[in-house]
Short mmCIF file of C-alpha atoms in Angstrom, two decimals:
data_model
loop_
_atom_site.label_atom_id
_atom_site.label_comp_id
_atom_site.label_asym_id
_atom_site.label_seq_id
_atom_site.Cartn_x
_atom_site.Cartn_y
_atom_site.Cartn_z
CA MET A 1 68.90 -7.12 -144.43
CA ALA A 2 68.18 -5.81 -147.92
CA ARG A 3 69.19 -2.56 -149.34
CA MET A 4 66.03 -1.79 -151.62
CA LYS A 5 67.01 0.30 -154.60
CA PHE A 6 65.64 1.35 -158.19
CA LEU A 7 67.97 0.31 -161.57
CA CYS A 8 66.51 1.18 -164.98
CA ASP A 9 67.62 -0.98 -167.54
CA ALA A 10 67.84 2.16 -170.03
CA ASP A 11 68.27 -0.34 -173.16
CA ARG A 12 64.53 -2.14 -172.51
CA CYS A 13 62.66 0.73 -171.79
CA ILE A 14 60.32 1.80 -174.53
CA GLU A 15 58.92 5.24 -172.53
CA CYS A 16 55.28 3.81 -172.56
CA ASN A 17 55.05 5.25 -169.10
CA ALA A 18 53.40 2.50 -167.59
CA CYS A 19 55.44 3.32 -164.42
CA VAL A 20 53.99 6.51 -164.18
CA THR A 21 50.66 5.81 -164.38
CA ALA A 22 50.37 2.64 -161.83
CA CYS A 23 52.32 5.23 -159.48
CA LYS A 24 49.90 7.75 -159.77
CA ASN A 25 46.91 5.05 -159.46
CA GLU A 26 48.09 3.11 -156.86
CA HIS A 27 48.48 5.94 -154.70
CA GLU A 28 45.88 8.57 -155.77
CA VAL A 29 48.49 10.99 -156.22
CA PRO A 30 47.07 14.76 -156.65
CA TRP A 31 47.12 16.63 -159.60
CA GLY A 32 50.51 18.11 -160.60
CA ILE A 33 52.41 15.55 -158.47
CA ASN A 34 54.66 13.01 -160.52
CA ARG A 35 56.65 10.90 -157.96
CA ARG A 36 58.02 9.06 -161.16
CA ARG A 37 58.29 10.32 -164.67
CA VAL A 38 60.57 9.26 -167.88
CA ILE A 39 62.72 11.45 -169.31
CA THR A 40 64.08 10.73 -172.95
CA LEU A 41 67.73 12.06 -173.74
CA ASN A 42 68.61 11.87 -177.13
CA ASP A 43 65.48 12.19 -178.32
CA GLY A 44 64.62 10.95 -181.86
CA LYS A 45 68.53 10.82 -182.57
CA PRO A 46 70.78 7.74 -182.91
CA GLY A 47 71.36 6.40 -179.64
CA GLU A 48 68.06 7.69 -177.66
CA ARG A 49 67.58 6.12 -174.54
CA SER A 50 64.45 6.61 -171.86
CA VAL A 51 65.25 6.30 -168.07
CA SER A 52 62.33 6.09 -165.56
CA MET A 53 63.21 8.01 -162.30
CA ALA A 54 62.08 9.07 -159.13
CA CYS A 55 63.38 9.47 -155.71
CA MET A 56 66.52 6.94 -155.56
CA HIS A 57 66.01 6.20 -152.19
CA CYS A 58 69.96 7.27 -151.58
CA THR A 59 72.80 6.16 -149.29
CA GLU A 60 73.29 9.03 -146.84
CA ALA A 61 70.48 10.89 -148.50
CA PRO A 62 71.13 14.48 -149.06
CA CYS A 63 67.62 15.48 -148.67
CA ALA A 64 67.32 14.22 -144.93
CA ALA A 65 70.62 15.71 -144.47
CA VAL A 66 69.81 19.41 -145.06
CA CYS A 67 66.16 19.37 -144.06
CA PRO A 68 65.74 21.85 -141.19
CA THR A 69 63.01 19.77 -139.80
CA SER A 70 64.10 16.36 -139.60
CA CYS A 71 61.77 14.93 -141.19
CA PHE A 72 63.41 12.29 -143.22
CA LEU A 73 63.44 8.40 -142.13
CA PRO A 74 65.81 6.43 -143.05
CA THR A 75 64.85 2.69 -142.96
CA GLU A 76 67.12 -0.24 -142.20
CA ASP A 77 65.98 -1.44 -145.47
CA GLY A 78 67.62 1.41 -147.14
CA ILE A 79 64.12 3.07 -147.77
CA VAL A 80 64.20 7.25 -147.42
CA LEU A 81 60.94 7.55 -145.92
CA HIS A 82 59.56 11.45 -144.85
CA SER A 83 57.01 12.89 -141.99
CA LYS A 84 54.23 15.32 -143.83
CA ASP A 85 53.52 16.33 -140.38
CA LEU A 86 57.09 17.64 -139.76
CA CYS A 87 57.38 18.84 -143.44
CA ILE A 88 57.19 22.70 -142.92
CA GLY A 89 57.71 23.12 -147.14
CA CYS A 90 61.35 24.72 -147.23
CA GLY A 91 62.26 23.50 -150.93
CA TYR A 92 65.58 22.59 -148.88
CA CYS A 93 65.33 18.91 -150.14
CA PHE A 94 64.37 20.15 -153.35
CA TYR A 95 67.46 22.05 -153.68
CA ALA A 96 69.77 19.03 -152.53
CA CYS A 97 67.79 16.31 -154.17
CA PRO A 98 70.09 14.76 -157.49
CA PHE A 99 66.91 13.42 -159.01
CA GLY A 100 64.18 16.00 -158.95
CA ALA A 101 62.62 13.78 -156.56
CA PRO A 102 60.53 16.07 -153.92
CA GLN A 103 57.06 17.47 -155.12
CA TYR A 104 55.01 20.04 -154.19
CA PRO A 105 51.05 20.39 -154.14
CA ARG A 106 51.72 24.35 -154.92
CA VAL A 107 53.76 26.44 -156.58
CA GLY A 108 54.75 28.04 -153.39
CA ASN A 109 55.60 31.86 -153.66
CA PHE A 110 56.40 33.53 -149.91
CA GLY A 111 56.95 29.34 -149.14
CA THR A 112 53.56 28.11 -149.72
CA ARG A 113 54.22 25.43 -151.43
CA GLY A 114 52.52 23.01 -149.07
CA LYS A 115 54.08 19.55 -147.82
CA MET A 116 56.49 17.67 -149.80
CA ASP A 117 55.58 15.00 -151.51
CA LYS A 118 57.70 12.07 -153.38
CA CYS A 119 57.93 8.14 -153.94
CA THR A 120 58.14 5.93 -150.23
CA TYR A 121 59.14 3.12 -152.33
CA CYS A 122 55.55 2.04 -151.92
CA ALA A 123 55.84 1.93 -147.43
CA GLY A 124 54.17 4.76 -146.90
CA GLY A 125 55.16 7.69 -144.38
CA ALA A 126 57.13 8.05 -141.54
CA GLY A 127 54.41 9.78 -139.43
CA PRO A 128 52.45 8.00 -136.28
CA GLU A 129 49.75 6.56 -138.94
CA PRO A 130 49.06 2.71 -138.22
CA THR A 131 50.48 0.90 -141.33
CA GLY A 132 47.83 0.06 -143.75
CA SER A 133 45.60 2.48 -142.44
CA MET A 134 43.07 4.83 -144.32
CA GLU A 135 44.99 8.05 -142.81
CA GLU A 136 48.54 6.69 -144.10
CA TYR A 137 46.83 5.94 -147.48
CA VAL A 138 45.87 9.75 -147.83
CA LYS A 139 48.89 11.47 -147.32
CA TYR A 140 51.85 8.57 -148.53
CA GLY A 141 49.40 6.30 -150.24
CA SER A 142 49.48 2.59 -150.18
CA ASN A 143 51.72 0.20 -148.11
CA ARG A 144 52.81 -2.09 -150.68
CA LEU A 145 55.85 -3.08 -148.77
CA ALA A 146 54.12 -4.53 -145.76
CA GLU A 147 51.92 -6.54 -147.69
CA GLY A 148 55.14 -8.03 -149.08
CA LYS A 149 54.82 -6.68 -152.37
CA LEU A 150 57.80 -4.53 -154.13
CA PRO A 151 56.59 -0.89 -155.74
CA LEU A 152 54.11 -1.20 -158.52
CA CYS A 153 55.76 0.90 -160.85
CA ALA A 154 58.63 -1.96 -161.01
CA GLU A 155 55.94 -4.60 -160.52
CA MET A 156 54.08 -4.32 -163.55
CA CYS A 157 56.86 -2.62 -166.04
CA SER A 158 55.92 -4.55 -169.24
CA THR A 159 60.03 -4.68 -170.44
CA LYS A 160 61.61 -5.47 -166.98
CA SER A 161 63.33 -2.42 -167.18
CA LEU A 162 62.60 -0.72 -163.91
CA LEU A 163 63.94 -3.11 -161.49
CA ALA A 164 62.79 -3.19 -157.59
CA GLY A 165 64.43 -4.88 -154.64
CA ASP A 166 67.45 -5.58 -153.09
CA GLY A 167 69.99 -3.56 -154.34
CA GLU A 168 72.73 -6.62 -154.79
CA MET A 169 69.93 -8.82 -156.08
CA ILE A 170 68.47 -6.30 -158.99
CA ALA A 171 72.37 -5.74 -159.68
CA ARG A 172 72.70 -9.43 -160.40
CA ILE A 173 70.04 -9.56 -163.21
CA TYR A 174 71.33 -6.03 -164.77
CA LYS A 175 74.30 -7.47 -165.24
CA GLU A 176 73.67 -10.82 -166.46
CA ARG A 177 71.41 -9.02 -169.41
CA VAL A 178 74.45 -6.64 -169.97
CA VAL A 179 76.53 -10.24 -170.67
CA THR A 180 73.60 -11.88 -172.68
CA ARG A 181 72.74 -8.89 -174.69
CA GLY A 182 76.61 -7.64 -175.36
CA TYR A 183 75.51 -3.92 -174.18
CA GLY A 184 74.36 -1.67 -171.73
CA SER A 185 74.17 1.86 -171.15
CA GLY A 186 74.87 1.52 -166.83
CA ALA A 187 72.64 1.84 -163.53
CA TRP A 188 71.38 5.51 -164.24
CA GLY A 189 72.68 7.46 -161.20
CA TRP A 190 73.58 4.57 -159.01
CA LYS A 191 76.88 6.71 -158.74
CA THR A 192 75.19 9.61 -157.49
CA ALA A 193 72.79 7.69 -155.42
CA TYR A 194 74.46 4.72 -153.74
CA ARG A 195 78.56 6.14 -154.73
CA GLU A 196 78.46 2.84 -156.30
CA ASP A 197 78.29 1.54 -160.01
CA VAL A 198 77.34 -1.41 -162.18
CA SER A 199 79.22 -2.63 -164.24
CA ALA A 200 79.45 -6.17 -166.24
CA MET B 1 59.03 9.02 -184.49
CA ARG B 2 57.39 12.09 -182.56
CA ARG B 3 58.48 15.23 -183.47
CA LEU B 4 58.47 14.52 -187.15
CA VAL B 5 54.59 13.64 -186.99
CA ARG B 6 54.46 16.99 -184.65
CA ALA B 7 56.54 19.17 -187.28
CA THR B 8 54.15 17.53 -190.25
CA PRO B 9 51.37 19.72 -191.08
CA PHE B 10 48.96 16.88 -192.08
CA MET B 11 48.68 14.95 -188.32
CA GLY B 12 46.58 12.48 -190.11
CA SER B 13 48.53 11.43 -193.45
CA ALA B 14 50.51 8.35 -192.67
CA ALA B 15 51.82 8.35 -196.51
CA LEU B 16 53.61 11.76 -195.60
CA VAL B 17 55.29 10.55 -192.57
CA VAL B 18 56.79 7.32 -193.75
CA LEU B 19 57.94 9.71 -196.95
CA VAL B 20 59.72 12.22 -194.85
CA GLY B 21 61.02 9.72 -192.05
CA PRO B 22 63.62 7.51 -193.87
CA GLY B 23 64.74 10.92 -195.41
CA LEU B 24 65.25 12.67 -192.52
CA ARG B 25 66.30 9.45 -190.55
CA ALA B 26 68.72 8.79 -193.41
CA GLY B 27 70.05 12.44 -192.58
CA ALA B 28 70.88 11.79 -188.86
CA ALA B 29 71.96 8.29 -189.77
CA ALA B 30 75.43 9.88 -191.18
CA ALA B 31 76.36 10.59 -187.60
CA GLU B 32 75.87 7.40 -186.14
CA VAL B 33 78.41 5.54 -185.10
CA ARG B 34 78.68 1.30 -186.25
CA ALA B 35 80.64 -2.01 -185.52
CA PRO B 36 84.08 -2.25 -187.21
CA ASP B 37 82.80 -4.40 -189.61
CA GLY B 38 79.64 -2.04 -190.65
CA ALA B 39 77.07 -3.53 -188.43
CA PHE B 40 74.10 -2.04 -186.32
CA ALA B 41 75.57 -1.32 -182.85
CA PRO B 42 72.63 -1.36 -180.48
CA ASP B 43 74.97 0.05 -177.91
CA ALA B 44 77.53 2.58 -179.67
CA ASN B 45 75.80 5.38 -179.81
CA ALA B 46 73.84 4.79 -176.34
CA ALA B 47 73.61 8.09 -174.41
CA LYS B 48 75.78 7.46 -171.49
CA GLU B 49 75.27 8.63 -167.78
CA GLY B 50 79.38 9.26 -167.30
CA VAL B 51 79.92 11.26 -170.70
CA LEU B 52 76.19 13.38 -170.28
CA LEU B 53 77.77 14.28 -167.03
CA ASN B 54 80.72 15.67 -168.52
CA GLN B 55 79.42 17.75 -171.22
CA ASP B 56 77.51 19.73 -168.44
CA ALA B 57 76.22 19.68 -164.83
CA ARG B 58 73.09 17.92 -164.91
CA ILE B 59 71.02 15.49 -167.67
CA SER B 60 68.08 16.87 -169.10
CA GLY B 61 66.36 15.15 -171.71
CA ARG B 62 62.18 15.42 -173.09
CA ILE B 63 59.61 14.85 -170.99
CA ASP B 64 56.00 14.04 -171.27
CA ILE B 65 54.12 15.26 -168.44
CA LEU B 66 53.01 18.74 -168.49
CA ASP B 67 55.67 19.88 -165.37
CA ARG B 68 58.59 20.99 -167.91
CA ARG B 69 60.55 21.62 -165.10
CA ALA B 70 60.98 17.85 -164.17
CA ASP B 71 63.24 17.15 -167.51
CA VAL B 72 66.30 17.19 -165.24
CA LEU B 73 67.02 13.61 -164.61
CA ILE B 74 70.31 14.05 -162.54
CA GLN B 75 71.66 16.92 -161.20
CA PRO B 76 74.79 15.79 -158.35
CA ARG B 77 75.25 19.54 -157.85
CA GLY B 78 72.32 18.66 -155.33
CA ARG B 79 75.13 16.41 -152.87
CA GLU B 80 77.44 19.53 -153.88
CA TRP B 81 75.13 21.80 -152.30
CA GLU B 82 74.02 19.42 -149.48
CA GLY B 83 78.14 19.32 -148.93
CA TYR B 84 78.81 23.52 -148.50
CA HIS B 85 75.19 23.23 -146.22
CA GLU B 86 76.05 20.90 -144.23
CA THR B 87 80.24 20.51 -144.02
CA TRP B 88 80.78 24.33 -144.82
CA LEU B 89 78.08 26.86 -143.96
CA GLN B 90 76.97 25.27 -140.77
CA PRO B 91 80.59 25.71 -138.57
CA LEU B 92 81.66 28.72 -140.76
CA GLY B 93 78.17 30.53 -139.43
CA VAL B 94 78.97 29.49 -135.74
CA LEU B 95 82.58 30.42 -135.89
CA VAL B 96 82.12 33.57 -136.99
CA ILE B 97 79.29 34.94 -135.29
CA LEU B 98 79.92 33.19 -131.73
CA GLY B 99 84.03 34.54 -133.00
CA THR B 100 82.39 38.39 -133.34
CA LEU B 101 80.43 37.68 -130.05
CA LEU B 102 83.78 36.68 -127.90
CA LEU B 103 85.94 39.53 -129.66
CA LEU B 104 83.08 42.05 -128.80
CA GLY B 105 83.19 40.65 -125.68
CA LEU B 106 86.67 40.28 -124.57
CA PHE B 107 87.12 43.98 -126.13
CA TYR B 108 84.44 45.04 -123.87
CA ALA B 109 86.43 43.49 -120.86
CA ALA B 110 89.55 45.04 -122.29
CA MET B 111 88.61 48.87 -123.07
CA GLY B 112 85.23 49.31 -121.29
CA PRO B 113 83.14 51.51 -122.89
CA LEU B 114 84.02 54.97 -124.68
CA ARG B 115 83.33 57.46 -121.90
CA LEU B 116 82.84 61.20 -122.92
CA THR B 117 85.64 62.37 -121.33
CA ARG B 118 84.45 65.99 -120.85
CA GLY B 119 80.16 64.76 -119.48
CA ARG B 120 77.45 65.56 -120.07
CA SER B 121 76.59 69.09 -120.93
CA GLY B 122 72.82 68.83 -120.29
CA ARG B 123 72.07 70.84 -123.66
CA THR B 124 71.12 68.42 -126.28
CA VAL B 125 71.05 68.62 -130.01
CA THR B 126 68.88 66.97 -133.12
CA ARG B 127 70.85 64.19 -134.59
CA PHE B 128 68.07 62.02 -136.10
CA SER B 129 64.52 63.03 -137.42
CA PRO B 130 61.57 61.02 -136.59
CA GLY B 131 61.62 59.70 -140.20
CA GLU B 132 65.11 58.79 -139.74
CA ARG B 133 64.69 56.72 -136.47
CA PHE B 134 61.44 55.23 -138.61
CA ALA B 135 63.51 53.89 -141.90
CA HIS B 136 66.38 52.29 -138.67
CA TRP B 137 64.08 50.97 -136.50
CA LEU B 138 61.82 49.59 -139.46
CA ALA B 139 65.27 47.70 -140.76
CA ALA B 140 66.92 47.23 -137.29
CA ILE B 141 63.77 45.21 -135.97
CA SER B 142 63.23 43.19 -139.36
CA PHE B 143 66.87 42.38 -139.74
CA VAL B 144 66.77 40.87 -135.55
CA LEU B 145 63.69 39.01 -136.29
CA LEU B 146 65.23 37.83 -140.27
CA ALA B 147 68.47 37.23 -138.74
CA LEU B 148 66.93 34.78 -135.79
CA THR B 149 64.36 32.59 -137.69
CA GLY B 150 67.59 32.44 -140.58
CA LEU B 151 69.51 30.81 -137.78
CA ASN B 152 66.94 28.78 -137.06
CA VAL B 153 66.36 27.18 -140.33
CA THR B 154 70.38 26.33 -140.25
CA TYR B 155 70.64 25.28 -136.44
CA GLY B 156 67.32 24.56 -135.19
CA LYS B 157 66.96 21.03 -135.76
CA ILE B 158 70.69 20.77 -133.82
CA VAL B 159 69.91 23.43 -131.16
CA LEU B 160 66.30 23.42 -130.48
CA ARG B 161 64.72 20.46 -131.46
CA PRO B 162 66.18 17.96 -129.23
CA VAL B 163 64.98 20.25 -126.78
CA ILE B 164 61.31 21.09 -127.53
CA GLY B 165 60.70 17.52 -129.54
CA PRO B 166 59.69 17.23 -133.86
CA ASP B 167 56.29 18.10 -133.45
CA ALA B 168 56.76 21.14 -131.63
CA PHE B 169 59.96 22.25 -133.55
CA SER B 170 58.22 21.77 -136.97
CA ALA B 171 55.19 24.11 -135.41
CA PHE B 172 57.24 26.51 -134.46
CA ALA B 173 59.55 26.01 -137.76
CA GLN B 174 56.65 26.66 -140.06
CA TRP B 175 56.32 30.40 -138.48
CA VAL B 176 59.48 31.01 -138.55
CA LYS B 177 59.66 30.15 -142.33
CA TYR B 178 56.91 32.59 -142.63
CA THR B 179 58.57 35.11 -140.54
CA HIS B 180 61.47 34.95 -142.09
CA ASN B 181 59.54 35.13 -145.73
CA TYR B 182 57.39 38.01 -145.00
CA ALA B 183 60.26 40.15 -142.35
CA GLY B 184 62.02 40.04 -145.76
CA ILE B 185 59.54 42.80 -147.39
CA ALA B 186 59.80 45.38 -144.08
CA PHE B 187 63.93 45.04 -144.14
CA ALA B 188 63.83 45.92 -147.85
CA LEU B 189 61.80 48.49 -147.58
CA GLY B 190 63.66 49.45 -144.10
CA LEU B 191 66.94 49.23 -145.65
CA LEU B 192 65.80 51.47 -148.97
CA THR B 193 64.77 54.12 -147.08
CA ILE B 194 67.71 54.78 -145.43
CA ALA B 195 70.07 54.45 -148.78
CA ALA B 196 67.86 57.23 -149.58
CA LEU B 197 68.05 59.05 -146.82
CA TRP B 198 71.50 58.66 -146.00
CA LEU B 199 73.26 57.91 -149.19
CA ARG B 200 74.68 61.46 -149.37
CA GLN B 201 76.05 62.00 -146.81
CA ASN B 202 77.64 58.62 -145.95
CA LEU B 203 80.22 59.45 -149.22
CA PRO B 204 83.78 59.38 -148.48
CA THR B 205 85.95 62.18 -147.60
CA ARG B 206 89.82 62.99 -146.74
CA LEU B 207 88.72 62.98 -143.09
CA ASP B 208 87.89 59.22 -143.44
CA LEU B 209 91.51 58.17 -143.96
CA ALA B 210 92.05 59.86 -140.48
CA TRP B 211 89.86 58.58 -138.72
CA LEU B 212 90.48 55.23 -139.69
CA ARG B 213 94.39 55.65 -138.94
CA ALA B 214 92.86 56.65 -135.27
CA GLY B 215 91.08 53.36 -135.03
CA GLY B 216 87.93 56.10 -134.21
CA GLY B 217 89.16 56.96 -131.18
CA TYR B 218 88.89 53.48 -129.96
CA LEU B 219 91.82 52.82 -129.70
CA SER B 220 93.95 55.76 -129.13
CA GLU B 221 92.84 59.26 -126.57
CA THR B 222 93.34 61.11 -129.63
CA HIS B 223 90.54 63.43 -130.35
CA VAL B 224 89.03 62.97 -134.08
CA SER B 225 87.29 65.10 -136.41
CA ALA B 226 83.97 63.74 -138.22
CA GLY B 227 80.76 65.08 -139.97
CA ARG B 228 77.14 63.62 -139.63
CA PHE B 229 78.91 59.65 -139.95
CA ASN B 230 82.23 58.81 -139.79
CA ALA B 231 83.87 56.93 -141.43
CA GLY B 232 82.89 52.93 -139.11
CA GLU B 233 79.53 54.31 -139.86
CA LYS B 234 79.74 55.20 -143.24
CA LEU B 235 81.77 51.59 -143.43
CA VAL B 236 78.49 50.24 -141.63
CA PHE B 237 76.12 51.81 -144.17
CA TRP B 238 77.98 50.76 -147.78
CA PHE B 239 78.08 46.77 -146.11
CA ALA B 240 74.65 47.45 -145.14
CA VAL B 241 73.58 48.51 -148.65
CA LEU B 242 75.67 46.23 -150.48
CA ALA B 243 74.90 43.49 -148.70
CA GLY B 244 71.32 44.39 -148.34
CA VAL B 245 71.23 43.98 -152.04
CA ALA B 246 72.93 40.62 -152.13
CA ILE B 247 70.56 39.11 -149.91
CA THR B 248 67.08 40.80 -150.85
CA ALA B 249 68.04 39.34 -154.33
CA SER B 250 68.61 36.31 -153.61
CA GLY B 251 66.12 36.05 -151.13
CA VAL B 252 63.71 37.54 -153.84
CA VAL B 253 64.91 34.19 -156.29
CA LEU B 254 64.30 31.99 -153.40
CA LEU B 255 60.70 33.85 -152.68
CA PHE B 256 59.32 32.98 -156.23
CA PRO B 257 60.93 29.19 -157.21
CA PHE B 258 61.48 29.36 -161.05
CA TYR B 259 61.00 32.50 -162.07
CA GLY B 260 63.33 32.89 -164.85
CA THR B 261 65.21 30.59 -162.26
CA THR B 262 66.75 26.44 -162.30
CA ILE B 263 67.21 24.15 -159.61
CA ALA B 264 70.95 25.36 -160.11
CA GLY B 265 70.26 29.25 -159.71
CA MET B 266 68.40 28.59 -156.58
CA GLN B 267 71.21 26.68 -154.90
CA LEU B 268 73.77 29.45 -155.67
CA ALA B 269 71.12 32.07 -155.10
CA HIS B 270 70.92 30.00 -151.29
CA ILE B 271 74.92 30.19 -151.55
CA VAL B 272 74.98 33.93 -151.58
CA HIS B 273 72.20 34.36 -149.20
CA SER B 274 73.81 32.10 -146.64
CA LEU B 275 77.14 33.92 -146.79
CA THR B 276 75.99 37.29 -146.62
CA ALA B 277 73.92 36.74 -143.85
CA ILE B 278 76.69 35.40 -141.65
CA ALA B 279 78.23 38.27 -142.60
CA PHE B 280 75.83 40.75 -141.78
CA VAL B 281 75.12 38.76 -138.16
CA ALA B 282 78.52 39.65 -138.06
CA VAL B 283 78.76 43.23 -139.23
CA ILE B 284 75.67 44.06 -137.08
CA LEU B 285 76.72 42.75 -133.69
CA GLY B 286 79.70 45.02 -133.85
CA HIS B 287 77.04 47.72 -134.96
CA ILE B 288 75.02 47.10 -131.86
CA TYR B 289 77.96 46.99 -129.75
CA VAL B 290 79.52 50.23 -130.73
CA GLY B 291 76.28 51.54 -130.86
CA THR B 292 74.75 50.53 -127.09
CA ILE B 293 76.91 49.58 -124.78
CA GLY B 294 80.65 50.30 -126.62
CA THR B 295 79.73 54.57 -127.00
CA GLU B 296 78.04 56.80 -123.74
CA GLY B 297 75.22 58.32 -124.61
CA ALA B 298 75.35 56.71 -128.89
CA ILE B 299 72.11 54.76 -128.04
CA GLU B 300 70.15 58.00 -127.46
CA ALA B 301 70.65 59.18 -130.92
CA MET B 302 68.20 56.63 -132.08
CA VAL B 303 66.03 56.38 -129.12
CA SER B 304 64.67 59.83 -128.90
CA GLY B 305 66.94 61.59 -131.66
CA GLU B 306 68.18 63.98 -129.34
CA VAL B 307 72.49 63.61 -128.28
CA ASP B 308 73.92 65.60 -125.41
CA VAL B 309 76.50 68.47 -127.23
CA ASN B 310 78.95 66.83 -125.94
CA TRP B 311 78.48 63.86 -127.54
CA ALA B 312 78.51 65.09 -130.68
CA ARG B 313 81.67 67.56 -130.33
CA GLU B 314 83.31 64.74 -128.97
CA HIS B 315 82.33 62.04 -132.05
CA HIS B 316 80.72 64.57 -134.47
CA ASP B 317 82.00 67.89 -134.30
CA LEU B 318 82.24 69.12 -137.85
CA TRP B 319 78.63 67.96 -137.73
CA LEU B 320 77.98 69.98 -134.47
CA ALA B 321 79.49 72.98 -135.36
CA GLU B 322 76.97 72.89 -138.84
CA THR B 323 74.41 72.30 -136.70
CA MET B 324 75.16 75.13 -134.45
CA ALA B 325 75.86 77.66 -137.25
CA GLY B 326 72.06 77.46 -138.07
CA SER B 327 70.27 76.76 -134.85
CA ALA B 328 70.98 76.57 -131.19
CA PRO B 329 70.99 73.40 -129.39
CA ASN B 330 67.75 72.16 -127.95
CA GLU B 331 67.53 72.81 -123.43
CA ARG B 332 67.39 69.97 -121.70
CA PRO B 333 63.77 70.80 -119.78
CA GLU B 334 64.38 71.63 -116.56
CA PRO B 335 62.11 72.57 -113.91
CA ALA B 336 61.77 76.14 -114.77
CA SER B 337 61.65 75.99 -118.85
CA LEU B 338 58.98 73.00 -118.46
CA GLY B 339 57.03 75.69 -116.35
CA ARG B 340 57.32 78.17 -119.21
CA GLN B 341 56.14 75.99 -121.84
CA GLY B 342 52.93 75.05 -119.29
CA ALA B 343 52.09 78.87 -119.19
#
C-alpha cells in the first residue's frame, strides 16, 4: 500500500505560484482560503529558497489527535481527510498543525470561523458524500485520486519541484536529483511531518 | 529583485533597476559563501531547515498571498502543543478533578458535616445582600456552564462521542462551543462585581493565621474567631480573583484569534487557560462542598441571604458582634409575627 506524501525540492522551486493557482482553480476554493502557499526564505539574499507548502498529511497527524470532535480520518494511503459535517470550527487543529494548513472561511471572533478547510490531497472528504459527487465537490473540491490522478499542484508544477505520490518513490526521485546535481536543501517538513529525513 | 523594484521610485525605469541592482547585489555578495576554489557554490548558502529551526522555533518568510499570517512555513511546536494536550492535559485533568472529588467524599465519610453545636436559635441575621447574591450566582452559574462545556471540549470525544455517535456529538459540541464562548462574558462580569464588592473585607488579618492553624474548626473542636470572611473564604476569594484574571485574559486571546497574537501566543494562551481551569474546578469543588453539605446552615447565606444567629456566632463571631451592634437580628417569621405584619 502506498503512503502518499508531498516533497518540495526547494532548489527547483521558482516561486511561480502555479501550484497555488492550480489548487484554487481545481477545487473552486473560496476567496480568502489558500490550501497551498509558497513561502520564500532569505528573500533577496544569497541562498534564497522558496518552498511550496500545504497540508503534509502527517504520520500520526497532530490535528487528528487534538480535534475535540474527531472529525479527521487518516486513510490507508496516509492521507488526512476531514469531515466538514463534524467540524465545529474550534481552531484546535490550527494550533496543532506544524504547517499552517487548516484554513477558515471567516476571521472568527467568538469562535465563528466556520468549517475548517485544508488540502485534501485531491481526495475529497471524510463525510458521507458519494465519491465524485457534486456534494463532495462543493464541500471538499474535486476527487482526483478516485480518478487515478495525483494532486494537481504537483502534477502541473513547471519545474517538477513539487512531488506528490508514494513516499518512498518521491524520496528516491529526490535523492537521485541530489546525487546528480551535487546539492540539495533537504525535504522540507519531512522530519516534523513523517519523523524521517531524506538524505542522499 | 522584487524588493529592489518596489523601493525604486521609477517603477517603469528598467535602466535604473539595472543600475541600482548590481550595486546592491555586489554588497550582498560579500557575505556569500563560495567553494574553496572561489567558484560559485549553488548550495553553500541555501536556506536549510535544520539551521533555521535552530535559530528560531519556527521558520517564516515572505509570502505573496494577501494573508500575511500564512507566512509561517513550519512550526514544529504544533506537535509539542499536541503532546501537551493529548499526553499531559487529559490525564492531569482526570487526576486532579476526580482526585478532588474522591478526597471530598472520603472527608465527608470520615468527618460528616460540620454541625451547629448549639442548634438553631430561630433568629436570623442578614449575611448577603441581594446584589451580593446576584453577583455570586452570576459567576457561579456561568462557572458551572463553563466548566462542563470546557470539559466537553477536552473529554467529550472520549466520554460522550462513543455513546451518542459522531453526528449528534458534533451538533452538541457546536452549541457547547458557543455556550462556552459567551458564558465567559457573564463569568467575567460576575467575578469582577464580586471582586469589587468584597475586596476590602478579604484583606488578610492576623486572625487568619489562627484560623488556618486551627483548620477552620473542621479538624479540631476548638472555636475559631473570624470576621465577615474567614481565612478559608479569603483563600477562595483570592484564588478566584487571580485565576479569574488568568483564565479571562487567556480566554479573550483565544476568542479573538490573531489580534496581537500569533499561533505561538494562542498555544500559550490555551495552556494557561486549561491549567487554570483544572485548578479552578478543583478549588470550586472544595468551595461547593464547604458551602453545601460540608457545613450545616451555610447554604442559606447565599440562597435567602439570611443565616441563623447561632451559625453566625460559630463561624463569624466578630462579624456578628459588629452587625448586632448596629441593629437587632431579624425575627424569624413566626405565626404571631406574620399576623402583625398582615395587620
